PDB file of C-alpha atoms and ligand atoms in Angstrom:
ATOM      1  CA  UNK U   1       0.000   0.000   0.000  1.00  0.00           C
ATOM      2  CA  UNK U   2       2.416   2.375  -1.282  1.00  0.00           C
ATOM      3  CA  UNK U   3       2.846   5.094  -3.632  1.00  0.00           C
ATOM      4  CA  UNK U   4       4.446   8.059  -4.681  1.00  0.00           C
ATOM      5  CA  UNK U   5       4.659  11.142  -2.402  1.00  0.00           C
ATOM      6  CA  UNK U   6       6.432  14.427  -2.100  1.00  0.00           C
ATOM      7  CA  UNK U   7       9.250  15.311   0.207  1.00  0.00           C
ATOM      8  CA  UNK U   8      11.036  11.605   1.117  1.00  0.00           C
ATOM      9  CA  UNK U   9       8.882   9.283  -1.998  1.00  0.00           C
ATOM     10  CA  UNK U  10       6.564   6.973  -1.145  1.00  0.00           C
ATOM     11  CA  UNK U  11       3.423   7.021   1.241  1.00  0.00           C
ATOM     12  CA  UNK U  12       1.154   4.355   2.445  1.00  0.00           C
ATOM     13  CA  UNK U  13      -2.225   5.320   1.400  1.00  0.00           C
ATOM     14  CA  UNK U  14      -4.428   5.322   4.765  1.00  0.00           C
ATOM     15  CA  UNK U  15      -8.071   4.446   5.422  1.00  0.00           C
ATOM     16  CA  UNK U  16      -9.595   8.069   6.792  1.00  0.00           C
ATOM     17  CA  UNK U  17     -12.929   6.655   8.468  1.00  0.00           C
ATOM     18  CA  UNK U  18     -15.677   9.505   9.262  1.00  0.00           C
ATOM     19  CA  UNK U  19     -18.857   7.696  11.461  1.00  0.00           C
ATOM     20  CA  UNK U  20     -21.677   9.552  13.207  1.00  0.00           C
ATOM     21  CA  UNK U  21     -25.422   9.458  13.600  1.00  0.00           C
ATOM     22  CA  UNK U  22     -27.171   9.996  10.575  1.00  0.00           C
ATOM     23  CA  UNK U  23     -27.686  14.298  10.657  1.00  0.00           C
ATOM     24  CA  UNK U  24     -24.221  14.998  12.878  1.00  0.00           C
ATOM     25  CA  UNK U  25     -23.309  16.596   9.202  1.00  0.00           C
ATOM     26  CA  UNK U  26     -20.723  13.576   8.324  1.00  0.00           C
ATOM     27  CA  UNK U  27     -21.939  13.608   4.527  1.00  0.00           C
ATOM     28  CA  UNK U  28     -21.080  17.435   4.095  1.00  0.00           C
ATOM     29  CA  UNK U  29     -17.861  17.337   5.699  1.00  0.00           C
ATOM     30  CA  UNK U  30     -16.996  14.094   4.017  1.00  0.00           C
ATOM     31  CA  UNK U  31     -17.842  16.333   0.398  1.00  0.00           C
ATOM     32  CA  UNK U  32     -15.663  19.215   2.109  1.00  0.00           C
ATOM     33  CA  UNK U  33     -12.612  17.201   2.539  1.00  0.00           C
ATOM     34  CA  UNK U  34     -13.501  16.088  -0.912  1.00  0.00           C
ATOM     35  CA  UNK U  35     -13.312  19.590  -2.662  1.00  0.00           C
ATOM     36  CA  UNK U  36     -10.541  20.810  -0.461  1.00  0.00           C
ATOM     37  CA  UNK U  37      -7.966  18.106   0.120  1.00  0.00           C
ATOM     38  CA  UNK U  38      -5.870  16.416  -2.909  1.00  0.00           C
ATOM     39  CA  UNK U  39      -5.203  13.011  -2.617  1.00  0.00           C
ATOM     40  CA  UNK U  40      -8.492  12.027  -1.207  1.00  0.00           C
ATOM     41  CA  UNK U  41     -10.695   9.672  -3.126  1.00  0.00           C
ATOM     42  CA  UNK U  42     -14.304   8.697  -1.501  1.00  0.00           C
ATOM     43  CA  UNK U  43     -15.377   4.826  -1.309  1.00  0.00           C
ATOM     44  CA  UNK U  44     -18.584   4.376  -2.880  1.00  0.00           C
ATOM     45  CA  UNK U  45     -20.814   1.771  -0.814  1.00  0.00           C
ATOM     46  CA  UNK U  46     -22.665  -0.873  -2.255  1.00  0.00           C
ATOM     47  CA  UNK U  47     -26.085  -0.654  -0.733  1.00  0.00           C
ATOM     48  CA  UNK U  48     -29.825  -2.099  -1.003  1.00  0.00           C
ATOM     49  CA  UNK U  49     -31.242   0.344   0.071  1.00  0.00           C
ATOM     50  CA  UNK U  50     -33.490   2.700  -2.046  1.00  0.00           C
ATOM     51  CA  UNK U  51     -32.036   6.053  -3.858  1.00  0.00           C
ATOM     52  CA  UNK U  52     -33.308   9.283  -2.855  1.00  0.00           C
ATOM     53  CA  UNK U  53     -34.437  11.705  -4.833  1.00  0.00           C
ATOM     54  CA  UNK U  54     -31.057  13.871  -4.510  1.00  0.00           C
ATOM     55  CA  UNK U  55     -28.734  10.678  -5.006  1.00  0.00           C
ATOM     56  CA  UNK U  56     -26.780   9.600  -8.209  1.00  0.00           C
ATOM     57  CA  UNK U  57     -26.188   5.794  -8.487  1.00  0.00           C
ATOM     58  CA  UNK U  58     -22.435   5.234  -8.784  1.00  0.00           C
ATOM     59  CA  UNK U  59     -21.523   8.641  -7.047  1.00  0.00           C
ATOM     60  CA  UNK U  60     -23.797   8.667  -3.668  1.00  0.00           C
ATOM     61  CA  UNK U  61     -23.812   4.795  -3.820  1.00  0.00           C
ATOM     62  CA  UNK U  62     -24.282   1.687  -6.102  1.00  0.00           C
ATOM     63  CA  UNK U  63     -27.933   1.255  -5.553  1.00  0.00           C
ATOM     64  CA  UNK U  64     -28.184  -2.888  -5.808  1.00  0.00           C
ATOM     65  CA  UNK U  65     -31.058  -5.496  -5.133  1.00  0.00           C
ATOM     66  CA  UNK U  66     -30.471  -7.918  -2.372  1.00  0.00           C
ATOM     67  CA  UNK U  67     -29.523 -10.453  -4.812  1.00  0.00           C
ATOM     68  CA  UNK U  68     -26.621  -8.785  -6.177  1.00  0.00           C
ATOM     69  CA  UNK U  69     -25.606  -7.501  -2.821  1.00  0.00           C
ATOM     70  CA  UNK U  70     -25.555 -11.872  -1.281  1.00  0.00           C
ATOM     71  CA  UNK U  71     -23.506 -12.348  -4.525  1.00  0.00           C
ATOM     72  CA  UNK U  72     -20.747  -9.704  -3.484  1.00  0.00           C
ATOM     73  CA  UNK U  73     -20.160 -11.392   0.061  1.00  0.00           C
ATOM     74  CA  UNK U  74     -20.077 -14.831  -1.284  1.00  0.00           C
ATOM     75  CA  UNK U  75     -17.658 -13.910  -4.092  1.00  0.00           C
ATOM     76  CA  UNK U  76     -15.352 -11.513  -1.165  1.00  0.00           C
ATOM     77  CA  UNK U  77     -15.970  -8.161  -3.034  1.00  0.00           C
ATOM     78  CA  UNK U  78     -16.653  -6.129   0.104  1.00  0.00           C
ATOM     79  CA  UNK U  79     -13.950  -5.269   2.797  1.00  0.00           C
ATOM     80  CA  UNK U  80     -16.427  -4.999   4.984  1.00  0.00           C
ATOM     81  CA  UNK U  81     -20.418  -4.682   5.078  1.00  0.00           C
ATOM     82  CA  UNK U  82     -23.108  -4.199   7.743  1.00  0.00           C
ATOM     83  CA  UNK U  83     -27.015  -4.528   8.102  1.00  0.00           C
ATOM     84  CA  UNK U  84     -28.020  -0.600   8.898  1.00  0.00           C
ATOM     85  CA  UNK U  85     -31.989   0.513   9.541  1.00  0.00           C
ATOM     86  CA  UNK U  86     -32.587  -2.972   7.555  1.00  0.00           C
ATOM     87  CA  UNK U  87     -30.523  -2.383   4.234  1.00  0.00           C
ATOM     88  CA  UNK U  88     -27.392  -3.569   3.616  1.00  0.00           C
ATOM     89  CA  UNK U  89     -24.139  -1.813   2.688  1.00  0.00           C
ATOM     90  CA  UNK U  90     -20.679  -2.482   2.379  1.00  0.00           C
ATOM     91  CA  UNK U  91     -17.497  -1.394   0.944  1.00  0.00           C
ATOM     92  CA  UNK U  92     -16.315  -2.732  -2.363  1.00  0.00           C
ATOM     93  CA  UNK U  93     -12.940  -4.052  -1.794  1.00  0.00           C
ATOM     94  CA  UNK U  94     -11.239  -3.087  -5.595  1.00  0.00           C
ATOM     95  CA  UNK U  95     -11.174   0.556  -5.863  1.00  0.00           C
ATOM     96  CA  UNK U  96     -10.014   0.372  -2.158  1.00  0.00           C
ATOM     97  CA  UNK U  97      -7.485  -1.549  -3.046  1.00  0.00           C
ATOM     98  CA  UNK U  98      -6.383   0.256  -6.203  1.00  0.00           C
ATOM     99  CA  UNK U  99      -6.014   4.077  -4.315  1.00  0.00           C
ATOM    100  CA  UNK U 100      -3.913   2.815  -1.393  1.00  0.00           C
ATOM    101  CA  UNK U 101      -1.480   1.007  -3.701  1.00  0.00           C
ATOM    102  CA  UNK U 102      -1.300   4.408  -5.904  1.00  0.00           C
ATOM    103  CA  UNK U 103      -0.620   5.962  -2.317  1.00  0.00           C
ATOM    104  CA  UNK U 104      -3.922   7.628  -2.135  1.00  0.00           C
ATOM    105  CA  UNK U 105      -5.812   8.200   0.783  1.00  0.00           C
ATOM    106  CA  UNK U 106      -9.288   7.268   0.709  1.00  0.00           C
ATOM    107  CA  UNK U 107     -12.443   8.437   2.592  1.00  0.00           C
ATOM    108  CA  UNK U 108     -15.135   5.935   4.462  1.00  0.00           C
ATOM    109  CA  UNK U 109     -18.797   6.881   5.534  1.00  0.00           C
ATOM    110  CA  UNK U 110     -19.362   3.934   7.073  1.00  0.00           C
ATOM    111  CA  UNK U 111     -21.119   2.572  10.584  1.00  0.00           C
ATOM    112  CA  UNK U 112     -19.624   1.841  13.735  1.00  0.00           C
ATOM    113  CA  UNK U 113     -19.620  -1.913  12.715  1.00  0.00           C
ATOM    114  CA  UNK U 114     -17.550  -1.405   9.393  1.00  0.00           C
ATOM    115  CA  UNK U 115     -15.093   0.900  11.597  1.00  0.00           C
ATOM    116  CA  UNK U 116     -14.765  -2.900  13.451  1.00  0.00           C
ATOM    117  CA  UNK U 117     -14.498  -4.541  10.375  1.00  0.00           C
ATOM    118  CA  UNK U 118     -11.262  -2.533   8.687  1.00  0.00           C
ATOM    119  CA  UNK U 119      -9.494  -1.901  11.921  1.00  0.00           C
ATOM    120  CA  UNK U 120      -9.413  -5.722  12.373  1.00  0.00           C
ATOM    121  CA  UNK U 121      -8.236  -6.068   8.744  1.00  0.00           C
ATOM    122  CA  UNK U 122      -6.025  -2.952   8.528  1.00  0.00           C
ATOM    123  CA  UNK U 123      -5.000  -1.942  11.981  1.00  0.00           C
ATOM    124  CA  UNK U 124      -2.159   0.376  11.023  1.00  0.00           C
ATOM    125  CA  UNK U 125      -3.856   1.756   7.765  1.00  0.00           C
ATOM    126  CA  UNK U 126      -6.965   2.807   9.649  1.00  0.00           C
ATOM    127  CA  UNK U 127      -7.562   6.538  11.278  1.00  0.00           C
ATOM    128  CA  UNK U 128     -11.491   6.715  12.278  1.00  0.00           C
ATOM    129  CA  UNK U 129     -13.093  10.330  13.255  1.00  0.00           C
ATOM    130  CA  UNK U 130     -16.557  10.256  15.169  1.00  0.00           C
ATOM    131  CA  UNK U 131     -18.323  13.173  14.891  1.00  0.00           C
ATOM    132  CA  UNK U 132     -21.263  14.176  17.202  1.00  0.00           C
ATOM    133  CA  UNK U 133     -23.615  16.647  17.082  1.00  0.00           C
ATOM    134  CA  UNK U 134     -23.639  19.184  19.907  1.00  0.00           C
ATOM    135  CA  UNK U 135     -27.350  18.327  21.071  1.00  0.00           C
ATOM    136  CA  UNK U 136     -29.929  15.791  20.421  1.00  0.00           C
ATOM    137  CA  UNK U 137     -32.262  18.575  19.362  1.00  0.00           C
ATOM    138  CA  UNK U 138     -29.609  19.849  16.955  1.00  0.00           C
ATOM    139  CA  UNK U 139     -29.652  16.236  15.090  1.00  0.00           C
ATOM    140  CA  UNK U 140     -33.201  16.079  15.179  1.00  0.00           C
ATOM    141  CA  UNK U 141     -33.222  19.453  13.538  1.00  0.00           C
ATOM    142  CA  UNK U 142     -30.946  18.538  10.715  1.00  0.00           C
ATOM    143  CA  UNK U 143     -32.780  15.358   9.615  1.00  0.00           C
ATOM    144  CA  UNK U 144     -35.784  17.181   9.439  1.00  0.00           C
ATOM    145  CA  UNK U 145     -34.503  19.989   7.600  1.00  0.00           C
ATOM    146  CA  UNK U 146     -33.019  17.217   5.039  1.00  0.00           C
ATOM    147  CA  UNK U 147     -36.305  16.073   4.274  1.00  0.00           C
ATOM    148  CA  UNK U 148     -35.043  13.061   2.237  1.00  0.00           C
ATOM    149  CA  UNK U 149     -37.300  10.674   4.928  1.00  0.00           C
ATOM    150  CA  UNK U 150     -40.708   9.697   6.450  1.00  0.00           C
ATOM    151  CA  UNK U 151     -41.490  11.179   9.556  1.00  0.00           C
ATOM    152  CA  UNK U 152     -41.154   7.567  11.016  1.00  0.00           C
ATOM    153  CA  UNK U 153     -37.679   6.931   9.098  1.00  0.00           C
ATOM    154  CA  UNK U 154     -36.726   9.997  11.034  1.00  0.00           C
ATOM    155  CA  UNK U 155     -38.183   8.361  14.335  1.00  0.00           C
ATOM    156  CA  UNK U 156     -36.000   4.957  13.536  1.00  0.00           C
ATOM    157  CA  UNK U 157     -32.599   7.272  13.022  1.00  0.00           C
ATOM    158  CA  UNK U 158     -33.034   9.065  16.193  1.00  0.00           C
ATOM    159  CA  UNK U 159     -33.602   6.053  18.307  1.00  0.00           C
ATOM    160  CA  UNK U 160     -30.914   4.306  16.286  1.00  0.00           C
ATOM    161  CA  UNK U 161     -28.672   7.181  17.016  1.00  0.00           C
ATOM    162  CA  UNK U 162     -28.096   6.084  20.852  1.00  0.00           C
ATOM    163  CA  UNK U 163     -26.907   3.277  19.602  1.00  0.00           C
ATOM    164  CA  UNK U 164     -24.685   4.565  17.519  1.00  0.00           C
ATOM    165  CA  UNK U 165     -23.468   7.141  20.104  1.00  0.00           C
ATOM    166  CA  UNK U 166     -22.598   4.511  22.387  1.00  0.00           C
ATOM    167  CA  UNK U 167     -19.412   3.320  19.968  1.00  0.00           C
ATOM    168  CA  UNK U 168     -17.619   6.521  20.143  1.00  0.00           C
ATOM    169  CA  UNK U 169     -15.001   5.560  22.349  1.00  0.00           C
ATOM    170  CA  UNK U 170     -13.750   2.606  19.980  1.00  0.00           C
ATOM    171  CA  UNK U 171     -12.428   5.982  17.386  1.00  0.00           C
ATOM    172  CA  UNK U 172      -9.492   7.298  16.922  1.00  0.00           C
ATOM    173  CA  UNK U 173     -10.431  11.109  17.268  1.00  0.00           C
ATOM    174  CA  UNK U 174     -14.166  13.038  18.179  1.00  0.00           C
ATOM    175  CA  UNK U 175     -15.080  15.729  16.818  1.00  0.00           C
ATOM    176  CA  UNK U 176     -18.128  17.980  17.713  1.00  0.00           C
ATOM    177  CA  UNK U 177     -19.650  19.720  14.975  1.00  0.00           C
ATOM    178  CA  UNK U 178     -21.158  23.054  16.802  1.00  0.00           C
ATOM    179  CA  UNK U 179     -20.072  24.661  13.385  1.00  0.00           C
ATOM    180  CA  UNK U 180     -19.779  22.997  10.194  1.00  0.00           C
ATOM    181  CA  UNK U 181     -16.067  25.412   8.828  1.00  0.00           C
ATOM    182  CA  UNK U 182     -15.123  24.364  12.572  1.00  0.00           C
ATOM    183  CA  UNK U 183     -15.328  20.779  12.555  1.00  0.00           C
ATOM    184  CA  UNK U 184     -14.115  20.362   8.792  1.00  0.00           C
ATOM    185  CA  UNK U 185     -11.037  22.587  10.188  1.00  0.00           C
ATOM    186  CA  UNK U 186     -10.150  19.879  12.686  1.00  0.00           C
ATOM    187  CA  UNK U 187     -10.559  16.713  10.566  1.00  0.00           C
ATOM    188  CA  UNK U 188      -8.116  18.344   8.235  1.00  0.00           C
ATOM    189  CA  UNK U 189      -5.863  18.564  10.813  1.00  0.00           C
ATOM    190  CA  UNK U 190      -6.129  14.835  11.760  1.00  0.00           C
ATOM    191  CA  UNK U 191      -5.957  14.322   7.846  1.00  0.00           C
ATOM    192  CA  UNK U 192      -3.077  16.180   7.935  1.00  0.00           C
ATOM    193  CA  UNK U 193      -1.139  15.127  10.753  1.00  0.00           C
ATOM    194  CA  UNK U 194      -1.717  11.476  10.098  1.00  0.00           C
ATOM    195  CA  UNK U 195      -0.096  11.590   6.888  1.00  0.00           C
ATOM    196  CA  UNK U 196       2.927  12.900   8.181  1.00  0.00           C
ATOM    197  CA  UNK U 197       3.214   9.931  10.400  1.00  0.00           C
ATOM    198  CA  UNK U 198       6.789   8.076   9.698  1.00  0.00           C
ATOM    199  CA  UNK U 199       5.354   4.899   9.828  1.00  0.00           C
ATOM    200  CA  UNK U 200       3.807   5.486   6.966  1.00  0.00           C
ATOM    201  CA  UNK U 201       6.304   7.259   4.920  1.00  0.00           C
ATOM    202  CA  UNK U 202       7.969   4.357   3.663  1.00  0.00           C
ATOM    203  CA  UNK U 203      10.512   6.315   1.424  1.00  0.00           C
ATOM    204  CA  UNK U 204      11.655   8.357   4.530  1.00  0.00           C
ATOM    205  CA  UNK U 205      15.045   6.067   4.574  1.00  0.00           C
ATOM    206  CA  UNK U 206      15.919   6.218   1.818  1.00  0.00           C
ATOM    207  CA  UNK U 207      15.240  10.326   1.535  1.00  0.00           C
ATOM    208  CA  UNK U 208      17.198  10.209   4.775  1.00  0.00           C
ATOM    209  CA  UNK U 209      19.936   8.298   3.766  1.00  0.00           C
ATOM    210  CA  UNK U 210      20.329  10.484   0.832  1.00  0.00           C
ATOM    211  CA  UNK U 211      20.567  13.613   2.947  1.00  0.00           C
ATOM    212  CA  UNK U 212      23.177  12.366   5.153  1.00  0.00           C
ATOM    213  CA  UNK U 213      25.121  11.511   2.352  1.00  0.00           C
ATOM    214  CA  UNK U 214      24.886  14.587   1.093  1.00  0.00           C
ATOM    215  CA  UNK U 215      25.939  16.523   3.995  1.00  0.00           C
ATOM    216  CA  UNK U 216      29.017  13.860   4.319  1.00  0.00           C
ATOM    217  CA  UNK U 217      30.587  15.050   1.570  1.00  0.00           C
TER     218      UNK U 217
HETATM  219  P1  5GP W 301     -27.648   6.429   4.788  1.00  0.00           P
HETATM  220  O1  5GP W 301     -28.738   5.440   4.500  1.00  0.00           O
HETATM  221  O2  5GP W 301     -28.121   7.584   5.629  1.00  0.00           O
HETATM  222  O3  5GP W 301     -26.937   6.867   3.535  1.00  0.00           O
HETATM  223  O4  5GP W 301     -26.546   5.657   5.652  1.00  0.00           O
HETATM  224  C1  5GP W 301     -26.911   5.007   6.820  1.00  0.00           C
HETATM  225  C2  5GP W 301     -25.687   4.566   7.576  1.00  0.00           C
HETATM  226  O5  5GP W 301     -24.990   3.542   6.852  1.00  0.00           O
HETATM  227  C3  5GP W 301     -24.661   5.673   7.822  1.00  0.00           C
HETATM  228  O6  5GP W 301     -24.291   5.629   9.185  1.00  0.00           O
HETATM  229  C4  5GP W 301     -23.492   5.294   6.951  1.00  0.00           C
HETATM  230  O7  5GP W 301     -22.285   5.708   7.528  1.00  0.00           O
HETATM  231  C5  5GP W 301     -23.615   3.784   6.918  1.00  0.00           C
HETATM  232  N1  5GP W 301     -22.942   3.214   5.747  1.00  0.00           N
HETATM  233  C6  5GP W 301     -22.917   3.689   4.489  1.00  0.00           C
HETATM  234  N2  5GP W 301     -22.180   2.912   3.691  1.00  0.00           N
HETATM  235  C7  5GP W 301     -21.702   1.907   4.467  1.00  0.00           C
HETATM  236  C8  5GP W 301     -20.847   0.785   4.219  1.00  0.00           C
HETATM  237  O8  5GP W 301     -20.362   0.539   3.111  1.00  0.00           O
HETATM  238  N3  5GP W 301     -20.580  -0.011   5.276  1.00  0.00           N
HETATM  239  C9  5GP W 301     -21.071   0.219   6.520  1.00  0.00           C
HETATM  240  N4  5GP W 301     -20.728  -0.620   7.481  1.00  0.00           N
HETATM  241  N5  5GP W 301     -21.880   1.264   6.793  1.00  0.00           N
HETATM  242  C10 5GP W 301     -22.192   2.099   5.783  1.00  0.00           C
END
């Protein structure tokens, strides 16, 4: 999982995991990071659930019937998948695969139990961000204000998002989104700082090696 980086050569690629309760604001910071940071590619989830109006198959998700969705466990296609509010959705493993090795980062919106799923696959690769909203009225605002869902989809996410809550000491880093420019300021830092991490700068030694040579003669 290497590839080519500035300052010292190659980089492993690392797995930059964002989880929340639905409404915390994860899918607009997630686009944020997106539009602001180079290097970044998103992992599009396979899912069987239905499309919403405002969704794009392919670029929100690849909208698939249960069918296709057993097929991709049984044939090991997904890195990781869940059940979620009764749909299914999981990672495809290839285009995963394919960024890290170019030494690109890439981006997860995925659930407490996928977080479980890559950090026992990927230990060292993994950095995972929870972000929480600063009230439960505050969430309950924010799915409403979506109005993408029923009135009693909305119910189901806000009991769900107890649930949910109750995971956030299993992440890396929490975040509180009081303001959304806030919040996407400190996941770029974590974004940031974790790619300077040596352990993943695999072409550090020889960089280093080259500089002390350099200054030895
Ligand atoms: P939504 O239906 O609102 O798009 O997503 C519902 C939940 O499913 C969110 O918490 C989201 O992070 C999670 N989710 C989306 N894609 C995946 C995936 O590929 N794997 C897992 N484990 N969870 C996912």
């Amino acid at each position: 999982m290497t590839g080519q980086g500035k300052d010292g050569g190659d980089r492993r690629g690392l797995m930059f995991v964002l989880s929340s309760p639905s409404g915390a604001g994860k899918t607009t910071l997630s686009r944020l990071l997106l539009e602001r940071e180079a290097g970044l590619s998103m992992s599009v989830s396979a899912t069987t659930r239905a499309k919403r109006p405002a969704e794009q198959d392919g670029r929100d998700y690849h909208f698939v019937d249960a069918a296709r969705f057993e097929a991709m466990v049984k044939n090991d296609e997904l890195l990781e998948w869940a059940t979620v509010f009764d749909n299914r959705y999981g990672t495809p493993r290839g285009p995963v695969e394919a960024a890290l090795s170019r030494g690109q980062d890439v981006l997860f919106d995925i659930d407490w139990q996928g977080t479980q799923q890559l950090r026992e696959k990927a230990h060292a690769d993994v950095v995972s961000v929870f972000i929480l909203p600063p009230s439960a009225v505050d969430l309950e605002k924010r799915l409403h204000s979506r109005a993408q869902d029923s009135a009693s989809v909305i119910r189901g996410r806000m009991s769900r998002a107890a649930h949910e809550l109750s995971h956030w000491a299993e992440y890396d880093y929490i975040v509180v989104n009081h303001d959304i420019e806030e919040a996407f300021a400190e996941i770029q830092s974590i974004l940031r700082a974790e790619r300077l991490k040596r352990e993943r700068r695999t072409g550090l030694t020889a960089f280093v090696r080259d500089l002390q040579q350099q200054l030895g003669s």
